[in-house]
Coordinates of C-alpha atoms and ligand atoms in Angstrom, one line a residue:
Chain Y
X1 CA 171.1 174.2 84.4
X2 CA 167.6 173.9 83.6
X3 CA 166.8 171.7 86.8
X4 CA 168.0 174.4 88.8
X5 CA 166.2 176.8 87.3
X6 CA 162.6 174.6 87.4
X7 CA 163.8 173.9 90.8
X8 CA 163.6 177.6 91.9
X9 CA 160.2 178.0 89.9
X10 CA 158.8 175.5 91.8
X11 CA 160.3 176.7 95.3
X12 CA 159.3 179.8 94.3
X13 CA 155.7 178.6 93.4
X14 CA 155.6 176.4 96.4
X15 CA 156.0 179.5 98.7
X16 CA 153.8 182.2 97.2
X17 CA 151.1 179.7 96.9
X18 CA 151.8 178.7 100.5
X19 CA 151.6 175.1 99.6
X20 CA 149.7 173.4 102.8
X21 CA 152.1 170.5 102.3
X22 CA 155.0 172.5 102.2
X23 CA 154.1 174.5 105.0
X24 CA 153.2 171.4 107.3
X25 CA 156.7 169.8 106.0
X26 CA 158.9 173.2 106.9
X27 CA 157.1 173.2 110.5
X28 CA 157.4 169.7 111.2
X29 CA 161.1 169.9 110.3
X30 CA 161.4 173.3 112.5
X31 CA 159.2 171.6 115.0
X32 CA 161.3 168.3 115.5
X33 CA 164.7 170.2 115.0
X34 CA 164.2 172.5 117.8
X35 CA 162.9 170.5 120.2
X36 CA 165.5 168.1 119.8
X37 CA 167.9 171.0 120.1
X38 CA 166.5 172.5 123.4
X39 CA 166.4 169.5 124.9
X40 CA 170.1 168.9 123.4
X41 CA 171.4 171.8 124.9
X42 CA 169.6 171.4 127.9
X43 CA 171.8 168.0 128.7
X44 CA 174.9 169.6 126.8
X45 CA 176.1 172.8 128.1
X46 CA 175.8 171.8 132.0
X47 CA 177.8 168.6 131.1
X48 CA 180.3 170.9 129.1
X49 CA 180.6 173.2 132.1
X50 CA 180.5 170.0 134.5
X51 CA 183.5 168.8 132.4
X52 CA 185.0 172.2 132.7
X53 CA 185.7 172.9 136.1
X54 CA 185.1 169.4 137.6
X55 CA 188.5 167.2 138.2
X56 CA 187.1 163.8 138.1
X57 CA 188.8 160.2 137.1
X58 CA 187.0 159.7 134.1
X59 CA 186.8 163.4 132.9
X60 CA 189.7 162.9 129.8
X61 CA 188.1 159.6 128.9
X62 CA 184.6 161.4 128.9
X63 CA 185.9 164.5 126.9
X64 CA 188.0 161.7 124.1
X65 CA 184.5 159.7 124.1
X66 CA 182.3 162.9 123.0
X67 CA 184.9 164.3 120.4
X68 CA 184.6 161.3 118.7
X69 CA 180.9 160.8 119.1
X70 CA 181.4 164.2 117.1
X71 CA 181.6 162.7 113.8
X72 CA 178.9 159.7 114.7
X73 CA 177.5 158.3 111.7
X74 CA 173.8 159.5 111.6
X75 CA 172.8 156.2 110.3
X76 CA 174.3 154.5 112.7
X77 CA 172.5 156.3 115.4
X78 CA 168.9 155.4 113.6
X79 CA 169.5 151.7 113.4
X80 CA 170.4 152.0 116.7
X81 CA 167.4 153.8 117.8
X82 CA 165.3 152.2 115.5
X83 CA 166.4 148.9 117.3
X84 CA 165.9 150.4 120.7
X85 CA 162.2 151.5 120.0
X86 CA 161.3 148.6 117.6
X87 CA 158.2 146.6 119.1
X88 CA 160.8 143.7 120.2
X89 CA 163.2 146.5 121.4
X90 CA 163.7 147.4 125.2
X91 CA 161.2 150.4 124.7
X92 CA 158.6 148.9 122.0
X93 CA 156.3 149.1 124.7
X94 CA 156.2 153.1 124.2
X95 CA 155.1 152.7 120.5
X96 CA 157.7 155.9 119.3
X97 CA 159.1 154.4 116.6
X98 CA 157.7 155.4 113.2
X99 CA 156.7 159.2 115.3
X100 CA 158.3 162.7 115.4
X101 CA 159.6 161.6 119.4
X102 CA 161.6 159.1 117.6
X103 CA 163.0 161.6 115.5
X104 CA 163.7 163.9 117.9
X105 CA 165.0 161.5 120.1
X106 CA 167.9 160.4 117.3
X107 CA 168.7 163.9 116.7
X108 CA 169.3 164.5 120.3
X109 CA 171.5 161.4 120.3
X110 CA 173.4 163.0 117.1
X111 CA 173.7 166.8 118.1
X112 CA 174.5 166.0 122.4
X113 CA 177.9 165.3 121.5
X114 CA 178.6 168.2 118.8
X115 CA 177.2 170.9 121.2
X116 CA 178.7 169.7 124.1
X117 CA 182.3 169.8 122.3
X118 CA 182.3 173.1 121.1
X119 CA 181.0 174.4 124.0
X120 CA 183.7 173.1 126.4
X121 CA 186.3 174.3 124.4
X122 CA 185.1 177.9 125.4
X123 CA 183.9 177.4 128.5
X124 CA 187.4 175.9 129.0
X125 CA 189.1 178.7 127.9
X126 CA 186.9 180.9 130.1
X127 CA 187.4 178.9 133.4
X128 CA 191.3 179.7 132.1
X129 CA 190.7 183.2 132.7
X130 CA 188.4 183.2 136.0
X131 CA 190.1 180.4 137.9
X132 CA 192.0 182.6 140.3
X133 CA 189.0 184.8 141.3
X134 CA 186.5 182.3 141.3
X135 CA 188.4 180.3 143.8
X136 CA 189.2 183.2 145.5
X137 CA 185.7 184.0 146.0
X138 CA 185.1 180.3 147.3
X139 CA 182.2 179.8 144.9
X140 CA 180.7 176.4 144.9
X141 CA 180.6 174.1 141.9
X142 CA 177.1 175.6 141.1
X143 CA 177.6 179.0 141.1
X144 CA 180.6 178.3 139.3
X145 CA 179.0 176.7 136.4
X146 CA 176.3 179.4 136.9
X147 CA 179.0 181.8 136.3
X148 CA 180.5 180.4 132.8
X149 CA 177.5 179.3 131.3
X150 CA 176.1 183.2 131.6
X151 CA 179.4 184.5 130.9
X152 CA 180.0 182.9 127.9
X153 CA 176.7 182.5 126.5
X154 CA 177.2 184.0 122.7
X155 CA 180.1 181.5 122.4
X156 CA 177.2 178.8 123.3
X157 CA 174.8 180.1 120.6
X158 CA 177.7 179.3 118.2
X159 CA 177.8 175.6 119.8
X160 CA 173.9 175.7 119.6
X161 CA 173.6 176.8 116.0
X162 CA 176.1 174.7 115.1
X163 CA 173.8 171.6 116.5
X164 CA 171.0 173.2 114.9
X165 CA 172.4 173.0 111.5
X166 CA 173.4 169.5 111.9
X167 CA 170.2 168.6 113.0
X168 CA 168.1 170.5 110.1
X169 CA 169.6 169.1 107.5
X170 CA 170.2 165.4 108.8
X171 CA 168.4 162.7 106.8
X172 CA 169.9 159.1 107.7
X173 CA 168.5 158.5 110.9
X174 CA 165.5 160.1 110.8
X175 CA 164.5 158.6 107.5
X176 CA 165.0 155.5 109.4
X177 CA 163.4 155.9 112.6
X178 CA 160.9 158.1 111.2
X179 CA 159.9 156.1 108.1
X180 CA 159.2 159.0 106.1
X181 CA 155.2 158.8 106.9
X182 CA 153.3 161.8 104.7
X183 CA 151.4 163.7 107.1
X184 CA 153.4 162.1 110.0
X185 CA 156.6 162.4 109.8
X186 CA 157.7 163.5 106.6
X187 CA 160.2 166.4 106.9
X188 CA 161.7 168.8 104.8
X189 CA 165.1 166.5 104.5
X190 CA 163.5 162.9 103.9
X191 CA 160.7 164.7 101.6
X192 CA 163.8 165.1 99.2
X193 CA 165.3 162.3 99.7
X194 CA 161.6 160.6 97.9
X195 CA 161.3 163.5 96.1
X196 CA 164.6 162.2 94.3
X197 CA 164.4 158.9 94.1
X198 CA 160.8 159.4 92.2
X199 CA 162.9 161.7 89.7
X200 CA 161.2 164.9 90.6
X201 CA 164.0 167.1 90.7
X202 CA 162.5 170.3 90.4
X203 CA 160.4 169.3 93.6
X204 CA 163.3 168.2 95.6
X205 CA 165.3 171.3 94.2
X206 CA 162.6 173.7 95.3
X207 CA 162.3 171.7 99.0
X208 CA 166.4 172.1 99.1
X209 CA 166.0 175.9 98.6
X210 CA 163.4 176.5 101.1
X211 CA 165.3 174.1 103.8
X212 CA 168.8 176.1 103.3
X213 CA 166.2 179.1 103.4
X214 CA 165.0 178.4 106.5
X215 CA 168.5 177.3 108.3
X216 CA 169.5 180.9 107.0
X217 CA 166.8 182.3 108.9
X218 CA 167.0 180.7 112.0
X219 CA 170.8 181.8 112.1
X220 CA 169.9 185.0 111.8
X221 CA 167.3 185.8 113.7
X222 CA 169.4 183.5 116.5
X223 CA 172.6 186.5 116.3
X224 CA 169.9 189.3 115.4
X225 CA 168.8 188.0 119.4
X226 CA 172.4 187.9 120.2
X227 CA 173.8 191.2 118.6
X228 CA 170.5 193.1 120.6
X229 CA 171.4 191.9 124.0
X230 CA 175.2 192.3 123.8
X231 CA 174.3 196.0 122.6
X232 CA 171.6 196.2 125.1
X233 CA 174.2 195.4 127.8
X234 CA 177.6 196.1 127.1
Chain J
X1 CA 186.6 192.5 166.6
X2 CA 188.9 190.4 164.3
X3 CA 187.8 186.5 164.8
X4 CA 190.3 185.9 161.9
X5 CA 193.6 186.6 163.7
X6 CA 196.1 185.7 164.9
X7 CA 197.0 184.1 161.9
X8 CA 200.4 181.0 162.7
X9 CA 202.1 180.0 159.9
X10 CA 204.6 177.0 161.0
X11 CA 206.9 175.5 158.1
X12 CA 204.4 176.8 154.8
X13 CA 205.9 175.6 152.0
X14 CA 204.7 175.8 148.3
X15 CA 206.8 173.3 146.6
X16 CA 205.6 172.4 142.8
X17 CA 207.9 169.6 140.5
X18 CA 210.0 169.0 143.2
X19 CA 211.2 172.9 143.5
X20 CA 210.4 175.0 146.6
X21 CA 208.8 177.6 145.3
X22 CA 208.5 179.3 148.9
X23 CA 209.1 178.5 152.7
X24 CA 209.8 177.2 155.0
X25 CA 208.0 180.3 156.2
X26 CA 207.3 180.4 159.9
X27 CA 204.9 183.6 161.0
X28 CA 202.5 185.5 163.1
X29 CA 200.5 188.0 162.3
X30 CA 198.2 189.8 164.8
X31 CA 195.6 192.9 163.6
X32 CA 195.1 195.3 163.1
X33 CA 197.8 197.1 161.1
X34 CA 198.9 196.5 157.6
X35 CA 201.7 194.2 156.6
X36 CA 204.0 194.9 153.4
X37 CA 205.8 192.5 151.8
X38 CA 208.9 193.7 149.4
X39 CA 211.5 191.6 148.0
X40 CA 212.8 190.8 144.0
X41 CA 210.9 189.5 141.3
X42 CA 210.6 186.1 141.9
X43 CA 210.9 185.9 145.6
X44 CA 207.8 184.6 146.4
X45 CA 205.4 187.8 147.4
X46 CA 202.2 186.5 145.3
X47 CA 203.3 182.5 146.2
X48 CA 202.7 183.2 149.7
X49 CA 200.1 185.6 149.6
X50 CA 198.0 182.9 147.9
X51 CA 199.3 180.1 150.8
X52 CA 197.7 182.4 153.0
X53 CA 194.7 182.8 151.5
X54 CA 194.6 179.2 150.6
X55 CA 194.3 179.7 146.9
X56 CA 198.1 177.6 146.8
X57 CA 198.4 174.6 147.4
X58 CA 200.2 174.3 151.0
X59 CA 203.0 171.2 150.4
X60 CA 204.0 170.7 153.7
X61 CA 203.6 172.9 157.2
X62 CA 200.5 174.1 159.1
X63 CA 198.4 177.4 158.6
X64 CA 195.6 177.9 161.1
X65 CA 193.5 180.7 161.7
X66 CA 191.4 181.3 165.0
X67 CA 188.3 180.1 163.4
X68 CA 187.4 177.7 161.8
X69 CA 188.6 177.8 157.9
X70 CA 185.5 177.9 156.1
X71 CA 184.5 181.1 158.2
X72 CA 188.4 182.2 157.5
X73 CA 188.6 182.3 153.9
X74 CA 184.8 183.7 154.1
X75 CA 186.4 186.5 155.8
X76 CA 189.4 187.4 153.6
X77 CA 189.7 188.6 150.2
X78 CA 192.6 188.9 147.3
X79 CA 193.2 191.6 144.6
X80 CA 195.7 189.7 141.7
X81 CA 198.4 191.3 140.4
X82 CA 196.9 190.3 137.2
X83 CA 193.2 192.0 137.6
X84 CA 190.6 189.1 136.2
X85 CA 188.1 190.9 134.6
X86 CA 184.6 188.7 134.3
X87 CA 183.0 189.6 130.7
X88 CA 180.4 191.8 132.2
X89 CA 180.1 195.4 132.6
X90 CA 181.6 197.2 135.5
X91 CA 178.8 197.3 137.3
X92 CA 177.9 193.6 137.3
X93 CA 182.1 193.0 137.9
X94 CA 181.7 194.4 141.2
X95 CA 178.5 193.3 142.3
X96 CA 179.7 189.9 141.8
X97 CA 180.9 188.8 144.8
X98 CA 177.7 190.3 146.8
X99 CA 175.1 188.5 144.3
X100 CA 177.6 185.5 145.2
X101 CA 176.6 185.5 148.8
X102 CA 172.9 186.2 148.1
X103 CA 172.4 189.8 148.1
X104 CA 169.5 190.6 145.1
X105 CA 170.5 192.2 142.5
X106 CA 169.2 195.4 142.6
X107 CA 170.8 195.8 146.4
X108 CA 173.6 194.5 144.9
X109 CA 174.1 196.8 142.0
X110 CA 173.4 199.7 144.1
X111 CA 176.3 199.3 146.3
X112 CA 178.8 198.7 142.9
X113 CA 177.3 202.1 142.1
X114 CA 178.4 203.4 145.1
X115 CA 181.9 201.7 145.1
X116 CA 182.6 202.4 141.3
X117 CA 182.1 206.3 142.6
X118 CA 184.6 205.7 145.5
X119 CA 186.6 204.1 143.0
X120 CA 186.6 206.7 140.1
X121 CA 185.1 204.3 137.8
X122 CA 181.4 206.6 138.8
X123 CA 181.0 207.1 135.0
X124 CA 182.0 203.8 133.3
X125 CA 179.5 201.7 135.2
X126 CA 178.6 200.2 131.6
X127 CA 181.2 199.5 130.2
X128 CA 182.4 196.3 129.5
X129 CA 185.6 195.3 132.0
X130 CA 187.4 194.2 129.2
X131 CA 187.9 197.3 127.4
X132 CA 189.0 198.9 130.6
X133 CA 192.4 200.3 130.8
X134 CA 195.1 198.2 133.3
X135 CA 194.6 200.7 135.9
X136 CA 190.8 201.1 135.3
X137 CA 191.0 197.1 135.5
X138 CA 193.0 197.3 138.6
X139 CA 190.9 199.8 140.6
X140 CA 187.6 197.4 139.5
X141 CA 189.4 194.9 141.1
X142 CA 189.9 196.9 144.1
X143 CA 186.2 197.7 144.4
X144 CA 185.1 193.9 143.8
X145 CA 187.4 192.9 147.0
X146 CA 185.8 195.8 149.2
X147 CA 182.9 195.6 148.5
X148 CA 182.5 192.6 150.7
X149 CA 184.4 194.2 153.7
X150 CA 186.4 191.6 154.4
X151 CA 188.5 191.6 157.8
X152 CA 191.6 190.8 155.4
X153 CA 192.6 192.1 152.4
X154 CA 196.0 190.7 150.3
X155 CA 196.9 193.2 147.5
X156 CA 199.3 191.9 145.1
X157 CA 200.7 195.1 143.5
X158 CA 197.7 196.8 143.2
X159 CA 198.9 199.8 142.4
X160 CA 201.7 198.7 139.8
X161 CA 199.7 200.1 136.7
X162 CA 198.5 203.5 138.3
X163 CA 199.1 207.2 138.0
X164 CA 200.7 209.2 141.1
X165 CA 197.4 210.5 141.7
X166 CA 195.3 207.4 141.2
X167 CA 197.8 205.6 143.6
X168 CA 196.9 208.4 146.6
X169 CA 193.4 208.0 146.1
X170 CA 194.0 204.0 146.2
X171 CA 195.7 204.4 149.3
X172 CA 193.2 207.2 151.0
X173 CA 190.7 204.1 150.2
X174 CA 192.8 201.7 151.8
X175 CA 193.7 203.9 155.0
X176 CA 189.7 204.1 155.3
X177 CA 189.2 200.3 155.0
X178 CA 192.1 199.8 157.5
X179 CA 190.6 202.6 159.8
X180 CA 187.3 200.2 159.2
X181 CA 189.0 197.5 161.2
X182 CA 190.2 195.4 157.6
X183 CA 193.8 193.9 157.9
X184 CA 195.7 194.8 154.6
X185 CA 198.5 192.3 153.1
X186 CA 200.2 194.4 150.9
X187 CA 202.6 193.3 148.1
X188 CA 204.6 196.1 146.7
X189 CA 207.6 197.3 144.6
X190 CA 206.9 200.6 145.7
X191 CA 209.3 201.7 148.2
X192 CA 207.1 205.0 148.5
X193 CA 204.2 202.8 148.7
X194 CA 205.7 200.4 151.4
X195 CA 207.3 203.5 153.4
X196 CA 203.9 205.1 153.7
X197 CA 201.6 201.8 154.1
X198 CA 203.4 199.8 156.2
X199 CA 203.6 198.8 160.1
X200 CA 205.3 195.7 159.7
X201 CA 207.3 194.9 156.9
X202 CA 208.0 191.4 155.8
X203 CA 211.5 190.8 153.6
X204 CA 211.5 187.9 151.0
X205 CA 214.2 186.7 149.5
X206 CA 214.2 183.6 147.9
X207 CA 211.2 182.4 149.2
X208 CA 212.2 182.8 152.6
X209 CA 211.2 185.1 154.9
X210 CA 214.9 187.2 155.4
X211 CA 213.5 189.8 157.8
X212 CA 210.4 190.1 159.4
X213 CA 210.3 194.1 161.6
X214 CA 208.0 196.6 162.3
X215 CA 208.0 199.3 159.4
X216 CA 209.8 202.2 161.7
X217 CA 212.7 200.3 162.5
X218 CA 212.9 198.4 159.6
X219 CA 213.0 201.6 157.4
X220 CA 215.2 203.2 159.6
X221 CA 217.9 200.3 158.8
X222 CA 217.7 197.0 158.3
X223 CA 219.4 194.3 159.7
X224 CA 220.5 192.0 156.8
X225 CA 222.9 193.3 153.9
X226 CA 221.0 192.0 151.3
X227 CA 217.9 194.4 152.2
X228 CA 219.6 197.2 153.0
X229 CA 220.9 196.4 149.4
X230 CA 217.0 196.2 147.8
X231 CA 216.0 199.4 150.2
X232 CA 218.9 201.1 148.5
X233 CA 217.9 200.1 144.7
X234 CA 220.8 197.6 144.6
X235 CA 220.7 194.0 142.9
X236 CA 220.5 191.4 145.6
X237 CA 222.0 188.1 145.1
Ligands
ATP1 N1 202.8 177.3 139.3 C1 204.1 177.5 139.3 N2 204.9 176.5 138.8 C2 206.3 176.6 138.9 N3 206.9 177.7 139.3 C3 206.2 178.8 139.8 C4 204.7 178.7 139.8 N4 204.3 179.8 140.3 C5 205.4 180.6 140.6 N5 206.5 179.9 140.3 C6 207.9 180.4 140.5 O1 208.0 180.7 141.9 C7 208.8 181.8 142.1 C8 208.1 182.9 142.9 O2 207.0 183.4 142.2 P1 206.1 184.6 142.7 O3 205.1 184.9 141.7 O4 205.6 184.2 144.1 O5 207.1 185.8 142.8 P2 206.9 187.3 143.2 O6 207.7 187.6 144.4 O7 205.4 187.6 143.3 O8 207.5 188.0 141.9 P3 207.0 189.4 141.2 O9 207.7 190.5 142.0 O10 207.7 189.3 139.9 O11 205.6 189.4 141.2 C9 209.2 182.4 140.7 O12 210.5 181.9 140.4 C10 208.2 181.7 139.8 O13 208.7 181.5 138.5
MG2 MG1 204.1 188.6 142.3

């Protein structure tokens, strides 16, 4: 009981003092999270509408494939990367590994599959409903996929936040590919994962507050955004 | 100034797991008055109302249009029996189909302003579709098919969920479209409906067309039993 209560003297103390470490920690952890999530959703949600409304031979085996990449083991997806980007790996010549890209590029790798899951299953459901006027209409694939991405764009902030929280809080393979560097890539999740093994609780109670803190926020302010516009416009 | 029609129709069927589901249908039909179909449930109105349009698949037979298809189904336009509603307000529901083809927005939201008004949906232009009433839903519908004057227009029961007086005012819209050169396919359980509507009237039973006449004669007494039964409220077997 008392660790948790040293651990929220110390969060506490961490913020109000604006800690420079902290501070440089939370952003780096925001800053790699949502990159990797934009460019995430950028690949996911077309391929989720793609698998949608698209008949093609391999569209079952593609939708089995990315449920189960669902529940990919982040570990194994740093070795993987790490082995990828190592300096005797098919892209050592880039130098990423041991850098926030190589971060963001694992966390990509983890949250593709998550967002593109949950996000077919709605569109799906949507394409359900509009099939018969969409084809009426003769709308082209494009315009199609225009159509239920726009249409069903809160149901793709869920998918979104959902990747985001997966991402945030993720510590296997970014420990790995990241290597934990202070001042490079230390982040909020692998700063606790030292913090812990040194023994200081409190410290890795206080950056465990402030992370759940910040995922908090971020959900928030994401349906704060989300409850605006659907007021805004319907 | 129809380049759609004549429309030939030569042994449509519509057969799905082995069962046909409608045809052999063999047909004609030339502009520019409007066609009603009648029959049961079940006969095969909205099954061949979609062959037409091309929105079935066709299983066997030949339906050609005089143009090409592309520029055919460009040129037609469907109302469902079952409205689909698109999870947007009403104005953006029937704007739809113009932004589809290009028009900006602003254009195109003007002229769902001006068809919602037509319509009587003037004052629900922001409303979300979905918590429309089904005759509210229906009428959107309607507005989303005119507003791209197309040269043919299939209704499947678009009037089943409306008032007497929202029905007249459906039909004083329609009468304007068809004075506007637009061919109207009309699926009905409406006798009153049909009987004013009509200049042809097309008979299903069973997925077959049973009688194909012009409305007047038709009306006046039909030639087959079984819809001299339907005319008369009767269960046909
Ligand atoms: N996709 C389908 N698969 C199997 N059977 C179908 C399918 N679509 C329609 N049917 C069947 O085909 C027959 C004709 O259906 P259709 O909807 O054309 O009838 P309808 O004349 O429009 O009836 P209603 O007056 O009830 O609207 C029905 O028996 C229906 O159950
Ligand atoms: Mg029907």
């Amino acid at each position: 009981m008392l660790d948790v209560w040293n651990g929220l003297a110390a969060a506490f103390w961490l913020v109000v003092r604006l800690d420079p470490d902290l501070i440089e920690i939370t952003l780096r952890s925001l800053q790699v999270t949502l990159t990797a999530l934009v460019i995430a959703s950028l690949i996911a949600l077309p391929l989720a509408a793609l698998l949608a409304v698209r008949r093609f031979r391999w569209r079952r085996a593609v939708i089995a494939v990315l449920n189960a990449l669902m529940g990919l083991p982040p570990v194994v997806v740093g070795l993987v990367v790490y082995i990828l980007l190592s300096r005797s790996g098919p892209f050592g010549v880039f130098g990423l590994l041991f850098t926030p890209t190589a971060m963001i590029i694992a966390q990509v790798i983890i949250i593709v599959p998550l967002i593109a899951s949950i996000a077919h299953q709605s569109l799906r459901e949507l394409w359900t409903d509009y099939h018969d006027l969409l084809i009426s209409l003769n709308v082209t694939q494009r315009q199609k996929m225009q159509t239920l991405l726009w249409d069903a764009r809160r149901a793709l902030l869920t998918a979104a936040l959902a990747g985001f929280g997966r991402a945030i809080g993720e510590v296997g393979a970014i420990m790995i590919v990241g290597g934990n560097i202070d001042h490079v890539t230390r982040v909020l999740t692998t700063a606790i994962a030292l913090e812990t093994g040194r023994g200081d609780f409190a410290l890795a109670l206080g950056l465990g507050f402030v992370l759940i803190a910040l995922a908090v926020t971020v959900n928030l302010v994401i349906h704060g955004l989300g409850r605006t516009e659907r007021e805004g416009r319907w | 100034m129809s380049a759609l029609l004549p429309l030939t129709v030569t042994g449509a069927e519509a057969r799905r797991r082995g069962k046909t589901l409608v045809g052999p249908v063999d047909l004609t039909m030339d502009g520019p008055g409007t066609t009603v179909v009648i029959g049961p449930n079940g006969s095969g109105k909205t099954t061949l109302l979609s062959l037409l349009h091309g929105t079935a698949r066709l299983s066997r037979g030949t339906i050609t249009w005089n143009c090409p298809l592309e520029q055919a189904r460009a040129a037609q336009a469907f109302v469902f029996q079952r409205p689909v509603m698109l999870r947007r307000n009403v104005r953006d529901n029937i704007a739809y189909p113009l932004q589809l083809r290009g028009t900006r927005r602003p254009e195109a939201r003007a002229q769902a302003d001006q068809w919602a008004e037509r319509i009587g949906l003037g004052d629900m232009l922001d409303r979300s579709a979905g918590a429309l009433s089904g005759g509210e839903q229906q009428k959107l519908a309607l507005a989303r098919a005119l507003i791209l004057k197309p040269e043919l227009l299939f209704l499947d029961e678009p009037c089943a969920a409306l008032d007497g007086r929202s029905m007249r005012e459906i039909e004083t819209i329609l009468a304007n479209a068809k004075a506007e050169g637009t061919k109207l396919v009309l699926a009905t359980h409406d006798m009153g409906q049909a009987r004013r509507m009509a200049d042809d009237v097309l008979f299903l039973l069973h997925g077959r067309v049973h009688e194909a006449r012009p409305a007047p004669e038709f009306f006046a007494g039909p030639d087959t039993a079984e819809a001299r039964a339907f005319l008369k409220g009767d269960i046909v077997e």
